[in-house]
Amino acid sequence: MARIIVVTSGKGGVGKTTTSAAIAMGLAKKGHKTAVIDFDVGLRNLDLIMGCERRVVYDLVNVINNEATLNQALIRDKRCDQLYILPASQTRDKDALTTEGVGKILEELAKDFKYIVCDSPAGIERGATLAMYFADDAFVVTNPEVSSVRDSDRMLGILSSKSRRAEKGEEPIKEYLLLSRYSPDRVKLGEMLSVDDVQEILSLHLLGVIPESKSVLSASNAGTPVILDEESDAGQAYADIVARYLGETKPHRFIEEEKKGLFSKLFGSK
Amino acid sequence: MSTGTPASQKIALEFKSTSLTVPVLLLASNDTSLVDQQLKEKVAQAPEFFKNSPLLIDLQKLNSQNLAIDVAEIVAVVRQHGFMPVGVRGGNDKQNSDALAMNLPQHSIHGSNAPLVNKAPAKTLPVPVQEESKEASPPVENKLITQPIRSGQRVYAKGDLIVTATVSAGAEIMAEGNIHIYGSLRGRALAGVLGNVDSRIFCSDLQAELISIAGIYQISDDLKHAAHKPVQISLDNQTLIIKDI
């Protein structure tokens, strides 16, 4: 049975697409056949982060309108043969998405794939609600600042009341917190909410903390999911998150400030 | 020893005393067709609210004005509108015995809230039918919420509302009765929304955006002194009283 994961947040710019790309690549690299779908119709980004923008022929809306088959639209990743990308349409808007159309695509994908990652657009309108409607698990990406936390809280309310599982009275969507762009030294200075602050407000299971990292931007620009940069802290954080999601126990990292050695203090490396 | 007690002596029942809140129909006219018509209008405003509702018929006002009324007739009228009469009060001997003949007991007028209600019609519209007293409520429907109430969600309880989790900023919870919150209250909490001035709000960590009892409210700016503490909030003479617990 396929598991449908929605990566959502409410607020924009918190790292949903980065997370979708990293998680999908992480699951695929563990040997699970994974599809990642961009629901941000009109503001297509996932293909850039995945580095497949030159190979887009058909998109999600084409499949919904029966202008292309699912197999025509799915793009196989060049780095990992277990990973497929279904891009969004850039020339349409979110009204092109229908519940039946999305349901049909997910049903068809579920026959073949182990995990389906839905990259939700920002906001709580059509694209976002459709991305989460069929989900089994929700990764709520939150930045440690008040507006992002409130938007996530709002999204959690929608997840628990407007999803298919909620409407059918089934077991609710499993919700996980991913705290991104976290910098322990700014928390220490009181400029940023701490993990505990966010946990207290959202009362949600923490799947992992992703540190603020330069590697995220360079990976995005290069079209490589940051999880493939095994040297980087963000890449390792995502690897931990995938492992935890799959049931492994890993201690949380990147929450405490790193102790700088004398050497790096002197030379200010990093 | 109790084990030696014969079955016939085992305790099978017990009498206890309880006080119930029941709507009272305060009659001010003995014209049953007028009562019939106005009841119909009242019920049409909230059909579910009155459906199968118990009802006490108060004849005190009629009798004080020497207006005669046939109890059997008025009982038939209220039953027709879906009420279940549970007794009469303030009736004369004839009315009481008529009521008893229909298995409706006579209730004492003592301790009633008649003075309070008598005042009310003077201020409001000149409606002869006062369908219920201030404290009257439908059969109590309390609500228990165990999941966090998220920003943007609204919860309404017809009776008391009990929340064993957090109420997030931007959430709104409302109850016709009391509100109990065993987590942090960061959103809005409105108790006694139908005007019950005796309702209260209890919470173990007050960080609310707004609290209100029977329409009297305070916003978080006014609550700073009580923030982050377990408190109970009650209404005393149009003023919200916040006390530590």
Short mmCIF file of N, CA and C in Angstrom, two decimals, chain A residues 36-168:
data_model
loop_
_atom_site.label_atom_id
_atom_site.label_comp_id
_atom_site.label_asym_id
_atom_site.label_seq_id
_atom_site.Cartn_x
_atom_site.Cartn_y
_atom_site.Cartn_z
N VAL A 36 7.34 12.18 -6.65
CA VAL A 36 7.14 13.49 -6.01
C VAL A 36 6.37 14.38 -6.98
N ILE A 37 5.27 14.96 -6.46
CA ILE A 37 4.36 15.74 -7.30
C ILE A 37 4.40 17.20 -6.87
N ASP A 38 4.55 18.07 -7.85
CA ASP A 38 4.51 19.51 -7.59
C ASP A 38 3.07 20.00 -7.73
N PHE A 39 2.48 20.46 -6.64
CA PHE A 39 1.10 20.96 -6.69
C PHE A 39 1.03 22.47 -6.89
N ASP A 40 2.19 23.10 -7.00
CA ASP A 40 2.21 24.56 -7.11
C ASP A 40 1.99 24.97 -8.56
N VAL A 41 0.77 24.75 -9.06
CA VAL A 41 0.45 25.05 -10.45
C VAL A 41 0.54 26.56 -10.67
N GLY A 42 1.30 26.96 -11.67
CA GLY A 42 1.47 28.39 -11.95
C GLY A 42 2.78 28.92 -11.40
N LEU A 43 3.33 28.26 -10.38
CA LEU A 43 4.62 28.68 -9.82
C LEU A 43 5.52 27.46 -9.67
N ARG A 44 5.78 26.83 -10.82
CA ARG A 44 6.51 25.56 -10.83
C ARG A 44 7.95 25.74 -10.36
N ASN A 45 8.35 25.01 -9.37
CA ASN A 45 9.70 25.14 -8.81
C ASN A 45 10.40 23.82 -8.61
N LEU A 46 9.62 22.79 -8.30
CA LEU A 46 10.21 21.51 -7.91
C LEU A 46 11.18 20.98 -8.97
N ASP A 47 10.80 21.17 -10.26
CA ASP A 47 11.64 20.67 -11.34
C ASP A 47 13.03 21.32 -11.31
N LEU A 48 13.09 22.60 -10.89
CA LEU A 48 14.39 23.29 -10.80
C LEU A 48 15.22 22.67 -9.68
N ILE A 49 14.60 22.49 -8.52
CA ILE A 49 15.31 21.95 -7.37
C ILE A 49 15.78 20.52 -7.66
N MET A 50 14.97 19.79 -8.44
CA MET A 50 15.34 18.42 -8.77
C MET A 50 16.28 18.36 -9.98
N GLY A 51 16.47 19.49 -10.63
CA GLY A 51 17.38 19.55 -11.77
C GLY A 51 16.85 18.85 -13.01
N CYS A 52 15.52 18.87 -13.20
CA CYS A 52 14.98 18.19 -14.39
C CYS A 52 14.15 19.14 -15.25
N GLU A 53 14.38 20.46 -15.08
CA GLU A 53 13.54 21.44 -15.75
C GLU A 53 13.63 21.36 -17.28
N ARG A 54 14.72 20.82 -17.77
CA ARG A 54 14.87 20.73 -19.23
C ARG A 54 14.16 19.50 -19.81
N ARG A 55 13.65 18.68 -18.95
CA ARG A 55 13.05 17.43 -19.44
C ARG A 55 11.53 17.41 -19.27
N VAL A 56 10.96 18.57 -18.90
CA VAL A 56 9.51 18.62 -18.70
C VAL A 56 8.80 18.69 -20.05
N VAL A 57 7.95 17.72 -20.34
CA VAL A 57 7.15 17.75 -21.56
C VAL A 57 5.67 17.94 -21.17
N TYR A 58 5.18 16.99 -20.40
CA TYR A 58 3.81 17.08 -19.93
C TYR A 58 3.82 17.33 -18.43
N ASP A 59 2.69 17.79 -17.91
CA ASP A 59 2.64 18.10 -16.48
C ASP A 59 1.35 17.59 -15.85
N LEU A 60 1.22 17.88 -14.56
CA LEU A 60 0.08 17.43 -13.75
C LEU A 60 -1.26 17.78 -14.39
N VAL A 61 -1.38 19.04 -14.88
CA VAL A 61 -2.66 19.48 -15.44
C VAL A 61 -2.97 18.74 -16.74
N ASN A 62 -1.94 18.46 -17.54
CA ASN A 62 -2.15 17.66 -18.76
C ASN A 62 -2.74 16.30 -18.41
N VAL A 63 -2.23 15.70 -17.36
CA VAL A 63 -2.71 14.37 -16.97
C VAL A 63 -4.16 14.46 -16.47
N ILE A 64 -4.44 15.48 -15.67
CA ILE A 64 -5.80 15.66 -15.17
C ILE A 64 -6.78 15.85 -16.32
N ASN A 65 -6.36 16.61 -17.35
CA ASN A 65 -7.24 16.88 -18.50
C ASN A 65 -7.19 15.78 -19.56
N ASN A 66 -6.52 14.67 -19.24
CA ASN A 66 -6.40 13.54 -20.18
C ASN A 66 -5.70 13.92 -21.48
N GLU A 67 -4.79 14.90 -21.40
CA GLU A 67 -4.03 15.27 -22.59
C GLU A 67 -2.74 14.45 -22.68
N ALA A 68 -2.43 13.79 -21.59
CA ALA A 68 -1.23 12.93 -21.57
C ALA A 68 -1.47 11.82 -20.56
N THR A 69 -0.75 10.72 -20.73
CA THR A 69 -0.88 9.67 -19.71
C THR A 69 0.10 9.98 -18.58
N LEU A 70 -0.12 9.30 -17.48
CA LEU A 70 0.74 9.50 -16.33
C LEU A 70 2.18 9.14 -16.67
N ASN A 71 2.35 8.04 -17.39
CA ASN A 71 3.70 7.60 -17.74
C ASN A 71 4.43 8.60 -18.63
N GLN A 72 3.66 9.29 -19.48
CA GLN A 72 4.29 10.31 -20.32
C GLN A 72 4.76 11.49 -19.48
N ALA A 73 4.03 11.81 -18.46
CA ALA A 73 4.33 13.00 -17.68
C ALA A 73 5.40 12.76 -16.62
N LEU A 74 5.49 11.54 -16.12
CA LEU A 74 6.46 11.26 -15.06
C LEU A 74 7.89 11.34 -15.60
N ILE A 75 8.77 12.04 -14.87
CA ILE A 75 10.16 12.16 -15.28
C ILE A 75 11.01 11.32 -14.34
N ARG A 76 11.77 10.39 -14.91
CA ARG A 76 12.62 9.56 -14.05
C ARG A 76 13.89 10.33 -13.69
N ASP A 77 14.25 10.27 -12.43
CA ASP A 77 15.45 10.99 -11.98
C ASP A 77 16.69 10.31 -12.52
N LYS A 78 17.68 11.11 -12.92
CA LYS A 78 18.90 10.54 -13.53
C LYS A 78 19.85 9.97 -12.48
N ARG A 79 19.70 10.44 -11.22
CA ARG A 79 20.64 10.00 -10.20
C ARG A 79 20.14 8.75 -9.47
N CYS A 80 18.81 8.58 -9.44
CA CYS A 80 18.25 7.47 -8.68
C CYS A 80 17.06 6.90 -9.45
N ASP A 81 17.15 5.65 -9.84
CA ASP A 81 16.10 5.11 -10.72
C ASP A 81 14.81 4.76 -9.98
N GLN A 82 14.79 4.93 -8.68
CA GLN A 82 13.56 4.68 -7.92
C GLN A 82 12.70 5.95 -7.79
N LEU A 83 13.22 7.06 -8.32
CA LEU A 83 12.56 8.34 -8.09
C LEU A 83 11.97 8.93 -9.38
N TYR A 84 10.71 9.35 -9.29
CA TYR A 84 10.02 9.97 -10.43
C TYR A 84 9.44 11.31 -10.02
N ILE A 85 9.42 12.24 -10.95
CA ILE A 85 8.92 13.58 -10.66
C ILE A 85 7.73 13.87 -11.58
N LEU A 86 6.66 14.38 -10.98
CA LEU A 86 5.52 14.84 -11.77
C LEU A 86 5.44 16.35 -11.61
N PRO A 87 5.86 17.10 -12.63
CA PRO A 87 5.94 18.56 -12.47
C PRO A 87 4.56 19.24 -12.54
N ALA A 88 4.53 20.46 -12.06
CA ALA A 88 3.31 21.26 -12.15
C ALA A 88 3.30 21.99 -13.49
N SER A 89 2.13 22.53 -13.83
CA SER A 89 2.04 23.33 -15.04
C SER A 89 2.38 24.77 -14.70
N GLN A 90 3.16 25.41 -15.55
CA GLN A 90 3.53 26.79 -15.27
C GLN A 90 2.56 27.77 -15.92
N THR A 91 1.83 27.31 -16.95
CA THR A 91 0.99 28.22 -17.73
C THR A 91 -0.47 28.23 -17.26
N ARG A 92 -0.81 27.44 -16.25
CA ARG A 92 -2.18 27.38 -15.78
C ARG A 92 -2.25 27.94 -14.37
N ASP A 93 -3.48 27.95 -13.81
CA ASP A 93 -3.54 28.29 -12.39
C ASP A 93 -4.19 27.14 -11.62
N LYS A 94 -4.33 27.36 -10.33
CA LYS A 94 -4.70 26.24 -9.45
C LYS A 94 -6.14 25.77 -9.65
N ASP A 95 -6.94 26.60 -10.34
CA ASP A 95 -8.32 26.16 -10.60
C ASP A 95 -8.36 24.98 -11.57
N ALA A 96 -7.23 24.74 -12.25
CA ALA A 96 -7.17 23.61 -13.18
C ALA A 96 -7.17 22.28 -12.43
N LEU A 97 -6.88 22.32 -11.14
CA LEU A 97 -6.86 21.09 -10.35
C LEU A 97 -8.27 20.73 -9.89
N THR A 98 -8.62 19.45 -10.01
CA THR A 98 -9.91 19.00 -9.49
C THR A 98 -9.68 17.86 -8.52
N THR A 99 -10.59 17.72 -7.57
CA THR A 99 -10.45 16.65 -6.58
C THR A 99 -10.46 15.28 -7.28
N GLU A 100 -11.37 15.11 -8.24
CA GLU A 100 -11.48 13.82 -8.92
C GLU A 100 -10.20 13.53 -9.70
N GLY A 101 -9.71 14.58 -10.42
CA GLY A 101 -8.50 14.41 -11.23
C GLY A 101 -7.31 14.01 -10.38
N VAL A 102 -7.10 14.74 -9.27
CA VAL A 102 -5.98 14.46 -8.38
C VAL A 102 -6.15 13.06 -7.76
N GLY A 103 -7.38 12.76 -7.35
CA GLY A 103 -7.66 11.45 -6.77
C GLY A 103 -7.32 10.32 -7.73
N LYS A 104 -7.65 10.52 -8.98
CA LYS A 104 -7.40 9.48 -9.99
C LYS A 104 -5.90 9.26 -10.19
N ILE A 105 -5.16 10.39 -10.25
CA ILE A 105 -3.70 10.28 -10.42
C ILE A 105 -3.06 9.55 -9.24
N LEU A 106 -3.47 9.93 -8.03
CA LEU A 106 -2.88 9.32 -6.84
C LEU A 106 -3.22 7.83 -6.77
N GLU A 107 -4.43 7.51 -7.17
CA GLU A 107 -4.86 6.10 -7.15
C GLU A 107 -4.00 5.28 -8.12
N GLU A 108 -3.75 5.87 -9.28
CA GLU A 108 -2.96 5.16 -10.27
C GLU A 108 -1.51 5.02 -9.81
N LEU A 109 -0.97 6.11 -9.22
CA LEU A 109 0.41 6.05 -8.73
C LEU A 109 0.56 5.03 -7.60
N ALA A 110 -0.51 4.93 -6.78
CA ALA A 110 -0.45 4.07 -5.60
C ALA A 110 -0.27 2.60 -5.98
N LYS A 111 -0.67 2.24 -7.20
CA LYS A 111 -0.53 0.84 -7.64
C LYS A 111 0.95 0.48 -7.78
N ASP A 112 1.75 1.47 -8.10
CA ASP A 112 3.11 1.24 -8.56
C ASP A 112 4.18 1.71 -7.57
N PHE A 113 3.81 2.75 -6.79
CA PHE A 113 4.82 3.40 -5.96
C PHE A 113 4.62 3.08 -4.48
N LYS A 114 5.74 3.17 -3.74
CA LYS A 114 5.67 2.93 -2.30
C LYS A 114 5.34 4.24 -1.58
N TYR A 115 5.99 5.31 -1.99
CA TYR A 115 5.74 6.60 -1.37
C TYR A 115 5.40 7.65 -2.43
N ILE A 116 4.41 8.48 -2.13
CA ILE A 116 4.06 9.59 -3.02
C ILE A 116 4.19 10.87 -2.19
N VAL A 117 5.12 11.72 -2.61
CA VAL A 117 5.36 12.96 -1.87
C VAL A 117 4.66 14.10 -2.61
N CYS A 118 3.76 14.81 -1.93
CA CYS A 118 3.04 15.92 -2.54
C CYS A 118 3.61 17.23 -2.04
N ASP A 119 4.19 18.00 -2.93
CA ASP A 119 4.76 19.30 -2.55
C ASP A 119 3.66 20.34 -2.64
N SER A 120 3.21 20.79 -1.49
CA SER A 120 2.08 21.72 -1.43
C SER A 120 2.52 23.15 -1.72
N PRO A 121 1.68 23.92 -2.40
CA PRO A 121 1.99 25.35 -2.51
C PRO A 121 1.72 26.05 -1.17
N ALA A 122 2.18 27.30 -1.06
CA ALA A 122 1.88 28.07 0.15
C ALA A 122 0.41 28.45 0.14
N GLY A 123 -0.07 28.91 1.28
CA GLY A 123 -1.47 29.34 1.36
C GLY A 123 -2.37 28.21 1.81
N ILE A 124 -3.66 28.51 1.90
CA ILE A 124 -4.61 27.49 2.31
C ILE A 124 -5.71 27.37 1.26
N GLU A 125 -5.40 27.79 0.03
CA GLU A 125 -6.40 27.72 -1.03
C GLU A 125 -6.33 26.40 -1.77
N ARG A 126 -6.99 26.37 -2.89
CA ARG A 126 -7.23 25.14 -3.63
C ARG A 126 -6.02 24.20 -3.77
N GLY A 127 -4.90 24.75 -4.27
CA GLY A 127 -3.72 23.91 -4.48
C GLY A 127 -3.28 23.23 -3.20
N ALA A 128 -3.25 24.01 -2.12
CA ALA A 128 -2.78 23.47 -0.84
C ALA A 128 -3.77 22.46 -0.27
N THR A 129 -5.06 22.76 -0.36
CA THR A 129 -6.04 21.84 0.23
C THR A 129 -6.11 20.55 -0.59
N LEU A 130 -5.91 20.65 -1.91
CA LEU A 130 -5.92 19.42 -2.72
C LEU A 130 -4.67 18.59 -2.49
N ALA A 131 -3.53 19.26 -2.26
CA ALA A 131 -2.29 18.53 -2.01
C ALA A 131 -2.42 17.68 -0.75
N MET A 132 -3.14 18.21 0.24
CA MET A 132 -3.21 17.48 1.50
C MET A 132 -4.45 16.57 1.61
N TYR A 133 -5.42 16.76 0.70
CA TYR A 133 -6.72 16.07 0.86
C TYR A 133 -6.58 14.55 0.97
N PHE A 134 -5.71 13.95 0.13
CA PHE A 134 -5.62 12.49 0.09
C PHE A 134 -4.50 11.93 0.97
N ALA A 135 -3.84 12.81 1.75
CA ALA A 135 -2.61 12.41 2.45
C ALA A 135 -2.84 11.40 3.57
N ASP A 136 -1.79 10.59 3.80
CA ASP A 136 -1.77 9.71 4.97
C ASP A 136 -0.90 10.32 6.06
N ASP A 137 0.20 10.96 5.61
CA ASP A 137 1.13 11.60 6.55
C ASP A 137 1.33 13.05 6.13
N ALA A 138 1.55 13.90 7.10
CA ALA A 138 1.82 15.31 6.78
C ALA A 138 3.13 15.73 7.42
N PHE A 139 4.02 16.27 6.61
CA PHE A 139 5.24 16.88 7.13
C PHE A 139 4.98 18.39 7.17
N VAL A 140 4.88 18.92 8.37
CA VAL A 140 4.60 20.34 8.50
C VAL A 140 5.92 21.07 8.68
N VAL A 141 6.31 21.81 7.65
CA VAL A 141 7.59 22.51 7.68
C VAL A 141 7.37 23.88 8.31
N THR A 142 8.14 24.15 9.35
CA THR A 142 7.95 25.39 10.10
C THR A 142 9.30 26.05 10.35
N ASN A 143 9.34 27.36 10.22
CA ASN A 143 10.53 28.11 10.61
C ASN A 143 10.35 28.59 12.04
N PRO A 144 11.45 28.75 12.76
CA PRO A 144 11.30 29.15 14.16
C PRO A 144 10.98 30.64 14.33
N GLU A 145 9.87 31.06 13.77
CA GLU A 145 9.42 32.44 13.99
C GLU A 145 7.89 32.44 14.04
N VAL A 146 7.32 33.46 14.70
CA VAL A 146 5.91 33.38 15.10
C VAL A 146 4.92 33.25 13.95
N SER A 147 5.16 33.96 12.83
CA SER A 147 4.15 33.91 11.78
C SER A 147 4.12 32.53 11.12
N SER A 148 5.29 31.94 10.96
CA SER A 148 5.35 30.60 10.38
C SER A 148 4.67 29.59 11.31
N VAL A 149 4.89 29.75 12.62
CA VAL A 149 4.29 28.82 13.58
C VAL A 149 2.77 28.94 13.56
N ARG A 150 2.28 30.16 13.49
CA ARG A 150 0.82 30.32 13.46
C ARG A 150 0.23 29.74 12.18
N ASP A 151 0.89 29.97 11.05
CA ASP A 151 0.38 29.42 9.79
C ASP A 151 0.38 27.90 9.82
N SER A 152 1.41 27.32 10.42
CA SER A 152 1.47 25.87 10.54
C SER A 152 0.30 25.37 11.40
N ASP A 153 0.04 26.10 12.45
CA ASP A 153 -1.06 25.75 13.35
C ASP A 153 -2.38 25.75 12.58
N ARG A 154 -2.56 26.76 11.76
CA ARG A 154 -3.77 26.86 10.94
C ARG A 154 -3.85 25.67 9.98
N MET A 155 -2.72 25.35 9.37
CA MET A 155 -2.66 24.22 8.43
C MET A 155 -3.02 22.92 9.16
N LEU A 156 -2.53 22.77 10.38
CA LEU A 156 -2.84 21.55 11.14
C LEU A 156 -4.34 21.42 11.40
N GLY A 157 -4.97 22.58 11.63
CA GLY A 157 -6.42 22.56 11.81
C GLY A 157 -7.13 22.09 10.55
N ILE A 158 -6.63 22.55 9.40
CA ILE A 158 -7.24 22.15 8.13
C ILE A 158 -6.98 20.66 7.88
N LEU A 159 -5.77 20.22 8.19
CA LEU A 159 -5.43 18.79 8.02
C LEU A 159 -6.39 17.91 8.81
N SER A 160 -6.74 18.36 10.02
CA SER A 160 -7.55 17.49 10.87
C SER A 160 -9.04 17.63 10.59
N SER A 161 -9.43 18.59 9.74
CA SER A 161 -10.86 18.72 9.50
C SER A 161 -11.27 18.58 8.04
N LYS A 162 -10.36 18.86 7.11
CA LYS A 162 -10.80 18.90 5.71
C LYS A 162 -10.15 17.85 4.82
N SER A 163 -9.46 16.89 5.39
CA SER A 163 -8.84 15.86 4.56
C SER A 163 -9.85 14.75 4.28
N ARG A 164 -9.49 13.88 3.36
CA ARG A 164 -10.38 12.75 3.06
C ARG A 164 -10.55 11.88 4.30
N ARG A 165 -9.44 11.65 5.02
CA ARG A 165 -9.51 10.82 6.22
C ARG A 165 -10.48 11.42 7.24
N ALA A 166 -10.43 12.76 7.39
CA ALA A 166 -11.32 13.41 8.35
C ALA A 166 -12.77 13.30 7.89
N GLU A 167 -12.98 13.51 6.58
CA GLU A 167 -14.35 13.47 6.07
C GLU A 167 -14.95 12.08 6.14
N LYS A 168 -14.10 11.06 5.97
CA LYS A 168 -14.62 9.69 6.03
C LYS A 168 -14.59 9.13 7.45
#
